[in-house]
Amino acid sequence: MHAVTSADRAPGDRALLDEIERYYDTVPRSAADAEDFGPLTLFVRRGSIGWQYYARPTLGHDGPAATVDDVRKVLERQREVGAPEAFEWVAEQNPELRAAVEAAGLTVHEHPLLVLGPQEEPAPAPGLPERVAVRVLAADAPELADAVAVPHVAFGNPGTAAGPAGAAELAENAARLTAEGGVARIAQRITDGVTVLAAALDGTEALCAGQHNPVGPVTEVVGVGTLPSARRRGLGLAVTAALVAHARANGVRTVFLSASDEDVARIYRRAGFRPFATALIAEP
């Protein structure tokens, strides 16, 4: 992993960290209930569809740091409500939490956190293969189900190398997500203005898709995934560029994301993002 050094830091990064911390606390509240565990907050999904959320440090907590007992109380509640036993936080913001979650038996994974700050410009959008166009989709777009399903296929086949999974797997996942209500949920979030979805389309065929979820002047790019059969064509970079362009055109000044690993982070650096911090995810 690319270690974030003082050379990577820019004036105002402390303020950016605080801004992103407020974002992380705010964004789940549109679809989850926040439960107070002192130094920790657990977000519990409303209903039976949509994202399963996580626990994280309580915003603005100024008391003692979370202990292993605090972590175990949250884990017990997560098991009780059927939520994943997961914690997410930024290492540079709450470095002390790692020891507590590891003592509770969880494994911590590190992911590069990259940012485009208010004074930073994205790289020019890359060229696209012939016949492929990137569009921001409306809630009633006929391609929406496939666009929602593309990242599910992509993340089920991790990595950046091309692979055989393609149209058949996409159709299967789109049908499942439609039946489960996942597509309708994204359509409603688009209507509500809390999710923006962009897709790379070859005619009506979705090859790559991703989202950003704006909260005031900050947004996170999430879930950018390409069908394995369409990888190595620059589509992830093109979708990311379209999401950044949409965010900036609509008043968002800070765009950030976390990458699964350094190979993926290199793609985002080509879009103009710079290494900024380390996102930590703790799981059993």
mmCIF file of C-alpha atoms in Angstrom:
data_model
loop_
_atom_site.group_PDB
_atom_site.id
_atom_site.type_symbol
_atom_site.label_atom_id
_atom_site.label_comp_id
_atom_site.label_asym_id
_atom_site.label_seq_id
_atom_site.Cartn_x
_atom_site.Cartn_y
_atom_site.Cartn_z
ATOM 1 C CA MET A 1 0.000 0.000 0.000
ATOM 2 C CA HIS A 2 1.111 3.553 -0.662
ATOM 3 C CA ALA A 3 1.866 4.960 2.783
ATOM 4 C CA VAL A 4 0.473 8.438 3.306
ATOM 5 C CA THR A 5 3.398 10.663 4.248
ATOM 6 C CA SER A 6 3.791 14.314 5.120
ATOM 7 C CA ALA A 7 4.608 14.921 1.454
ATOM 8 C CA ASP A 8 1.100 13.756 0.548
ATOM 9 C CA ARG A 9 -0.518 16.116 3.008
ATOM 10 C CA ALA A 10 -1.754 19.541 1.980
ATOM 11 C CA PRO A 11 -2.612 22.634 4.011
ATOM 12 C CA GLY A 12 -6.134 22.211 5.331
ATOM 13 C CA ASP A 13 -6.033 18.411 5.485
ATOM 14 C CA ARG A 14 -6.996 18.497 9.161
ATOM 15 C CA ALA A 15 -10.166 20.360 8.190
ATOM 16 C CA LEU A 16 -10.782 17.847 5.389
ATOM 17 C CA LEU A 17 -10.490 14.961 7.844
ATOM 18 C CA ASP A 18 -13.052 16.625 10.101
ATOM 19 C CA GLU A 19 -15.351 17.244 7.136
ATOM 20 C CA ILE A 20 -15.164 13.607 6.054
ATOM 21 C CA GLU A 21 -15.746 12.479 9.636
ATOM 22 C CA ARG A 22 -18.991 14.481 9.746
ATOM 23 C CA TYR A 23 -19.954 12.947 6.399
ATOM 24 C CA TYR A 24 -19.421 9.410 7.681
ATOM 25 C CA ASP A 25 -21.710 10.163 10.610
ATOM 26 C CA THR A 26 -24.404 11.834 8.509
ATOM 27 C CA VAL A 27 -24.751 9.665 5.411
ATOM 28 C CA PRO A 28 -26.097 6.473 7.056
ATOM 29 C CA ARG A 29 -28.843 8.400 8.822
ATOM 30 C CA SER A 30 -30.949 8.610 5.644
ATOM 31 C CA ALA A 31 -31.491 4.838 5.780
ATOM 32 C CA ALA A 32 -30.491 3.700 9.277
ATOM 33 C CA ASP A 33 -31.184 4.382 12.942
ATOM 34 C CA ALA A 34 -28.244 5.504 15.080
ATOM 35 C CA GLU A 35 -27.823 3.725 18.424
ATOM 36 C CA ASP A 36 -25.630 5.327 21.081
ATOM 37 C CA PHE A 37 -22.888 3.265 22.734
ATOM 38 C CA GLY A 38 -20.938 6.130 24.301
ATOM 39 C CA PRO A 39 -17.686 6.370 22.327
ATOM 40 C CA LEU A 40 -19.229 4.255 19.551
ATOM 41 C CA THR A 41 -22.331 4.640 17.393
ATOM 42 C CA LEU A 42 -24.048 1.724 15.674
ATOM 43 C CA PHE A 43 -26.110 2.346 12.530
ATOM 44 C CA VAL A 44 -28.928 -0.198 12.146
ATOM 45 C CA ARG A 45 -30.579 -0.497 8.753
ATOM 46 C CA ARG A 46 -34.274 0.351 8.533
ATOM 47 C CA GLY A 47 -36.238 -2.433 6.894
ATOM 48 C CA SER A 48 -34.951 -5.583 5.239
ATOM 49 C CA ILE A 49 -33.332 -4.257 2.050
ATOM 50 C CA GLY A 50 -30.476 -1.933 1.284
ATOM 51 C CA TRP A 51 -27.024 -1.530 2.743
ATOM 52 C CA GLN A 52 -26.143 -3.098 6.047
ATOM 53 C CA TYR A 53 -24.317 -0.446 8.018
ATOM 54 C CA TYR A 54 -21.538 -0.519 10.580
ATOM 55 C CA ALA A 55 -20.424 0.841 13.914
ATOM 56 C CA ARG A 56 -17.958 3.717 14.082
ATOM 57 C CA PRO A 57 -16.566 6.275 16.545
ATOM 58 C CA THR A 58 -19.178 8.674 17.895
ATOM 59 C CA LEU A 59 -18.891 12.093 16.270
ATOM 60 C CA GLY A 60 -17.628 14.707 18.723
ATOM 61 C CA HIS A 61 -17.109 12.246 21.580
ATOM 62 C CA ASP A 62 -14.757 13.875 24.088
ATOM 63 C CA GLY A 63 -14.748 11.229 26.829
ATOM 64 C CA PRO A 64 -12.551 8.161 27.268
ATOM 65 C CA ALA A 65 -11.637 6.203 24.141
ATOM 66 C CA ALA A 66 -13.558 3.044 23.303
ATOM 67 C CA THR A 67 -12.460 -0.043 25.226
ATOM 68 C CA VAL A 68 -12.674 -3.704 24.309
ATOM 69 C CA ASP A 69 -15.791 -3.909 26.506
ATOM 70 C CA ASP A 70 -17.409 -1.102 24.491
ATOM 71 C CA VAL A 71 -16.636 -2.977 21.284
ATOM 72 C CA ARG A 72 -18.083 -6.224 22.698
ATOM 73 C CA LYS A 73 -21.335 -4.467 23.641
ATOM 74 C CA VAL A 74 -21.717 -3.266 20.052
ATOM 75 C CA LEU A 75 -20.895 -6.728 18.699
ATOM 76 C CA GLU A 76 -23.579 -8.227 20.912
ATOM 77 C CA ARG A 77 -26.134 -5.734 19.584
ATOM 78 C CA GLN A 78 -25.081 -6.396 15.982
ATOM 79 C CA ARG A 79 -25.665 -10.121 16.484
ATOM 80 C CA GLU A 80 -29.010 -9.389 18.132
ATOM 81 C CA VAL A 81 -30.313 -7.383 15.147
ATOM 82 C CA GLY A 82 -28.665 -9.563 12.484
ATOM 83 C CA ALA A 83 -26.264 -6.854 11.339
ATOM 84 C CA PRO A 84 -22.699 -7.560 10.181
ATOM 85 C CA GLU A 85 -20.119 -7.498 12.948
ATOM 86 C CA ALA A 86 -18.292 -4.581 11.352
ATOM 87 C CA PHE A 87 -16.600 -1.349 12.389
ATOM 88 C CA GLU A 88 -15.393 1.342 9.988
ATOM 89 C CA TRP A 89 -13.294 4.402 10.741
ATOM 90 C CA VAL A 90 -10.375 6.559 9.574
ATOM 91 C CA ALA A 91 -7.051 5.568 11.124
ATOM 92 C CA GLU A 92 -5.742 9.121 11.327
ATOM 93 C CA GLN A 93 -8.905 10.306 13.087
ATOM 94 C CA ASN A 94 -9.255 7.554 15.722
ATOM 95 C CA PRO A 95 -5.955 5.641 15.896
ATOM 96 C CA GLU A 96 -6.715 4.226 19.345
ATOM 97 C CA LEU A 97 -9.741 2.195 18.215
ATOM 98 C CA ARG A 98 -7.694 -0.434 16.389
ATOM 99 C CA ALA A 99 -6.299 -1.989 19.563
ATOM 100 C CA ALA A 100 -9.776 -2.305 21.087
ATOM 101 C CA VAL A 101 -11.380 -3.987 18.091
ATOM 102 C CA GLU A 102 -8.434 -6.366 17.646
ATOM 103 C CA ALA A 103 -8.619 -7.279 21.334
ATOM 104 C CA ALA A 104 -12.286 -8.128 20.756
ATOM 105 C CA GLY A 105 -11.248 -10.654 18.111
ATOM 106 C CA LEU A 106 -11.836 -8.697 14.924
ATOM 107 C CA THR A 107 -9.428 -8.424 11.996
ATOM 108 C CA VAL A 108 -8.607 -4.951 10.683
ATOM 109 C CA HIS A 109 -8.183 -4.355 6.936
ATOM 110 C CA GLU A 110 -6.497 -1.221 5.591
ATOM 111 C CA HIS A 111 -7.764 0.576 2.484
ATOM 112 C CA PRO A 112 -6.282 3.670 0.812
ATOM 113 C CA LEU A 113 -8.469 6.757 1.303
ATOM 114 C CA LEU A 114 -8.106 9.281 -1.526
ATOM 115 C CA VAL A 115 -9.478 12.796 -1.902
ATOM 116 C CA LEU A 116 -10.114 15.636 -4.316
ATOM 117 C CA GLY A 117 -10.190 18.680 -2.081
ATOM 118 C CA PRO A 118 -11.896 22.004 -2.778
ATOM 119 C CA GLN A 119 -8.825 23.495 -4.466
ATOM 120 C CA GLU A 120 -7.898 20.375 -6.467
ATOM 121 C CA GLU A 121 -8.974 19.731 -10.033
ATOM 122 C CA PRO A 122 -9.771 16.291 -11.438
ATOM 123 C CA ALA A 123 -7.818 14.922 -14.369
ATOM 124 C CA PRO A 124 -9.450 15.266 -17.801
ATOM 125 C CA ALA A 125 -12.002 12.554 -18.551
ATOM 126 C CA PRO A 126 -10.454 9.671 -20.498
ATOM 127 C CA GLY A 127 -11.491 8.676 -23.985
ATOM 128 C CA LEU A 128 -14.043 5.895 -24.347
ATOM 129 C CA PRO A 129 -14.164 2.849 -26.607
ATOM 130 C CA GLU A 130 -16.283 3.248 -29.721
ATOM 131 C CA ARG A 131 -20.051 3.001 -29.045
ATOM 132 C CA VAL A 132 -19.619 3.359 -25.272
ATOM 133 C CA ALA A 133 -21.082 6.389 -23.507
ATOM 134 C CA VAL A 134 -21.208 7.314 -19.827
ATOM 135 C CA ARG A 135 -24.498 8.721 -18.539
ATOM 136 C CA VAL A 136 -25.938 9.722 -15.187
ATOM 137 C CA LEU A 137 -29.148 7.700 -14.953
ATOM 138 C CA ALA A 138 -32.564 8.930 -13.888
ATOM 139 C CA ALA A 139 -34.690 6.904 -11.495
ATOM 140 C CA ASP A 140 -36.833 5.601 -14.361
ATOM 141 C CA ALA A 141 -33.996 4.814 -16.787
ATOM 142 C CA PRO A 142 -34.549 1.446 -18.492
ATOM 143 C CA GLU A 143 -30.893 0.559 -17.840
ATOM 144 C CA LEU A 144 -31.160 1.149 -14.079
ATOM 145 C CA ALA A 145 -31.537 -2.485 -12.987
ATOM 146 C CA ASP A 146 -28.469 -3.575 -14.951
ATOM 147 C CA ALA A 147 -26.495 -0.574 -13.710
ATOM 148 C CA VAL A 148 -27.367 -1.408 -10.093
ATOM 149 C CA ALA A 149 -26.345 -5.029 -10.709
ATOM 150 C CA VAL A 150 -22.983 -4.414 -12.423
ATOM 151 C CA PRO A 151 -21.007 -3.755 -9.208
ATOM 152 C CA HIS A 152 -22.472 -6.894 -7.610
ATOM 153 C CA VAL A 153 -21.025 -8.964 -10.459
ATOM 154 C CA ALA A 154 -17.754 -7.026 -10.302
ATOM 155 C CA PHE A 155 -17.238 -7.409 -6.558
ATOM 156 C CA GLY A 156 -18.182 -11.075 -6.791
ATOM 157 C CA ASN A 157 -15.201 -11.417 -9.132
ATOM 158 C CA PRO A 158 -12.609 -9.171 -7.444
ATOM 159 C CA GLY A 159 -9.474 -7.753 -8.980
ATOM 160 C CA THR A 160 -8.711 -5.714 -12.057
ATOM 161 C CA ALA A 161 -8.030 -8.519 -14.548
ATOM 162 C CA ALA A 162 -10.515 -9.373 -17.293
ATOM 163 C CA GLY A 163 -12.599 -12.474 -16.743
ATOM 164 C CA PRO A 164 -15.482 -14.490 -18.205
ATOM 165 C CA ALA A 165 -18.347 -13.126 -16.079
ATOM 166 C CA GLY A 166 -20.553 -10.945 -18.256
ATOM 167 C CA ALA A 167 -24.066 -10.682 -19.659
ATOM 168 C CA ALA A 168 -25.486 -13.881 -18.149
ATOM 169 C CA GLU A 169 -24.286 -13.052 -14.646
ATOM 170 C CA LEU A 170 -25.498 -9.480 -15.052
ATOM 171 C CA ALA A 171 -29.007 -10.594 -16.018
ATOM 172 C CA GLU A 172 -29.153 -12.993 -13.067
ATOM 173 C CA ASN A 173 -28.112 -10.322 -10.577
ATOM 174 C CA ALA A 174 -30.426 -7.679 -12.081
ATOM 175 C CA ALA A 175 -33.402 -10.039 -11.768
ATOM 176 C CA ARG A 176 -32.515 -10.887 -8.169
ATOM 177 C CA LEU A 177 -32.020 -7.259 -7.114
ATOM 178 C CA THR A 178 -35.274 -6.247 -8.794
ATOM 179 C CA ALA A 179 -37.196 -9.021 -7.008
ATOM 180 C CA GLU A 180 -35.612 -8.158 -3.654
ATOM 181 C CA GLY A 181 -36.448 -4.458 -3.977
ATOM 182 C CA GLY A 182 -32.860 -3.278 -4.269
ATOM 183 C CA VAL A 183 -33.394 -1.560 -7.615
ATOM 184 C CA ALA A 184 -36.496 0.236 -6.354
ATOM 185 C CA ARG A 185 -34.546 1.416 -3.310
ATOM 186 C CA ILE A 186 -31.823 2.958 -5.499
ATOM 187 C CA ALA A 187 -34.472 4.538 -7.714
ATOM 188 C CA GLN A 188 -36.021 6.167 -4.648
ATOM 189 C CA ARG A 189 -32.633 7.398 -3.431
ATOM 190 C CA ILE A 190 -32.024 8.947 -6.863
ATOM 191 C CA THR A 191 -35.429 10.627 -6.675
ATOM 192 C CA ASP A 192 -34.625 11.895 -3.168
ATOM 193 C CA GLY A 193 -31.308 13.337 -4.346
ATOM 194 C CA VAL A 194 -29.161 11.299 -1.949
ATOM 195 C CA THR A 195 -27.651 8.984 -4.580
ATOM 196 C CA VAL A 196 -26.321 9.676 -8.077
ATOM 197 C CA LEU A 197 -25.659 6.680 -10.335
ATOM 198 C CA ALA A 198 -23.556 6.802 -13.500
ATOM 199 C CA ALA A 199 -23.060 3.952 -15.958
ATOM 200 C CA ALA A 200 -20.911 3.183 -18.975
ATOM 201 C CA LEU A 201 -23.304 1.868 -21.613
ATOM 202 C CA ASP A 202 -22.736 0.097 -24.896
ATOM 203 C CA GLY A 203 -26.125 0.892 -26.382
ATOM 204 C CA THR A 204 -28.424 -0.347 -23.619
ATOM 205 C CA GLU A 205 -25.874 -2.780 -22.150
ATOM 206 C CA ALA A 206 -24.392 -1.661 -18.830
ATOM 207 C CA LEU A 207 -20.674 -2.427 -18.644
ATOM 208 C CA CYS A 208 -19.615 -0.396 -15.600
ATOM 209 C CA ALA A 209 -21.420 1.630 -12.953
ATOM 210 C CA GLY A 210 -20.834 3.520 -9.730
ATOM 211 C CA GLN A 211 -22.439 6.034 -7.388
ATOM 212 C CA HIS A 212 -21.777 9.111 -5.354
ATOM 213 C CA ASN A 213 -23.848 10.052 -2.326
ATOM 214 C CA PRO A 214 -23.776 13.809 -1.684
ATOM 215 C CA VAL A 215 -24.315 15.375 1.714
ATOM 216 C CA GLY A 216 -24.025 19.149 1.396
ATOM 217 C CA PRO A 217 -20.557 20.041 0.113
ATOM 218 C CA VAL A 218 -19.091 16.535 0.492
ATOM 219 C CA THR A 219 -19.626 13.292 -1.379
ATOM 220 C CA GLU A 220 -18.135 9.820 -1.471
ATOM 221 C CA VAL A 221 -17.719 7.849 -4.683
ATOM 222 C CA VAL A 222 -18.728 4.263 -3.956
ATOM 223 C CA GLY A 223 -19.376 0.962 -5.671
ATOM 224 C CA VAL A 224 -17.575 1.586 -8.959
ATOM 225 C CA GLY A 225 -17.415 -1.814 -10.636
ATOM 226 C CA THR A 226 -16.875 -3.131 -14.156
ATOM 227 C CA LEU A 227 -18.146 -6.397 -15.612
ATOM 228 C CA PRO A 228 -15.120 -8.705 -15.676
ATOM 229 C CA SER A 229 -15.694 -9.293 -19.403
ATOM 230 C CA ALA A 230 -15.379 -5.525 -20.014
ATOM 231 C CA ARG A 231 -12.336 -4.763 -17.853
ATOM 232 C CA ARG A 232 -9.109 -3.174 -19.047
ATOM 233 C CA ARG A 233 -10.949 -0.644 -21.230
ATOM 234 C CA GLY A 234 -10.768 2.396 -18.931
ATOM 235 C CA LEU A 235 -14.459 2.230 -18.006
ATOM 236 C CA GLY A 236 -14.004 2.504 -14.237
ATOM 237 C CA LEU A 237 -11.933 5.636 -14.727
ATOM 238 C CA ALA A 238 -14.543 7.098 -17.082
ATOM 239 C CA VAL A 239 -17.424 6.423 -14.677
ATOM 240 C CA THR A 240 -15.448 7.931 -11.795
ATOM 241 C CA ALA A 241 -14.711 11.037 -13.877
ATOM 242 C CA ALA A 242 -18.424 11.396 -14.691
ATOM 243 C CA LEU A 243 -19.376 11.125 -11.013
ATOM 244 C CA VAL A 244 -16.780 13.746 -10.051
ATOM 245 C CA ALA A 245 -17.965 16.063 -12.829
ATOM 246 C CA HIS A 246 -21.571 15.697 -11.695
ATOM 247 C CA ALA A 247 -20.632 16.362 -8.072
ATOM 248 C CA ARG A 248 -18.617 19.474 -8.881
ATOM 249 C CA ALA A 249 -21.327 20.792 -11.226
ATOM 250 C CA ASN A 250 -23.812 20.512 -8.375
ATOM 251 C CA GLY A 251 -21.859 22.390 -5.734
ATOM 252 C CA VAL A 252 -19.898 19.588 -4.079
ATOM 253 C CA ARG A 253 -16.390 20.762 -3.238
ATOM 254 C CA THR A 254 -14.866 17.680 -1.553
ATOM 255 C CA VAL A 255 -14.981 14.271 -3.239
ATOM 256 C CA PHE A 256 -13.389 11.252 -1.603
ATOM 257 C CA LEU A 257 -13.330 7.474 -1.874
ATOM 258 C CA SER A 258 -11.679 4.397 -0.452
ATOM 259 C CA ALA A 259 -10.020 1.825 -2.690
ATOM 260 C CA SER A 260 -9.951 -1.902 -2.050
ATOM 261 C CA ASP A 261 -6.180 -2.033 -2.552
ATOM 262 C CA GLU A 262 -3.264 -0.182 -4.093
ATOM 263 C CA ASP A 263 -3.907 -1.576 -7.586
ATOM 264 C CA VAL A 264 -7.340 0.051 -7.552
ATOM 265 C CA ALA A 265 -5.979 3.193 -5.879
ATOM 266 C CA ARG A 266 -3.650 3.693 -8.846
ATOM 267 C CA ILE A 267 -6.686 3.958 -11.120
ATOM 268 C CA TYR A 268 -8.183 6.675 -8.946
ATOM 269 C CA ARG A 269 -4.902 8.581 -8.804
ATOM 270 C CA ARG A 270 -5.095 8.780 -12.588
ATOM 271 C CA ALA A 271 -8.460 10.516 -12.115
ATOM 272 C CA GLY A 272 -6.751 13.192 -10.011
ATOM 273 C CA PHE A 273 -7.362 11.844 -6.507
ATOM 274 C CA ARG A 274 -4.460 11.910 -4.103
ATOM 275 C CA PRO A 275 -3.638 9.606 -1.165
ATOM 276 C CA PHE A 276 -4.971 11.213 1.946
ATOM 277 C CA ALA A 277 -5.549 8.800 4.806
ATOM 278 C CA THR A 278 -6.296 5.161 5.614
ATOM 279 C CA ALA A 279 -9.794 3.721 5.913
ATOM 280 C CA LEU A 280 -9.995 0.823 8.365
ATOM 281 C CA ILE A 281 -12.638 -1.917 8.281
ATOM 282 C CA ALA A 282 -12.790 -4.443 11.122
ATOM 283 C CA GLU A 283 -14.613 -7.743 10.684
ATOM 284 C CA PRO A 284 -14.497 -11.216 12.242
#
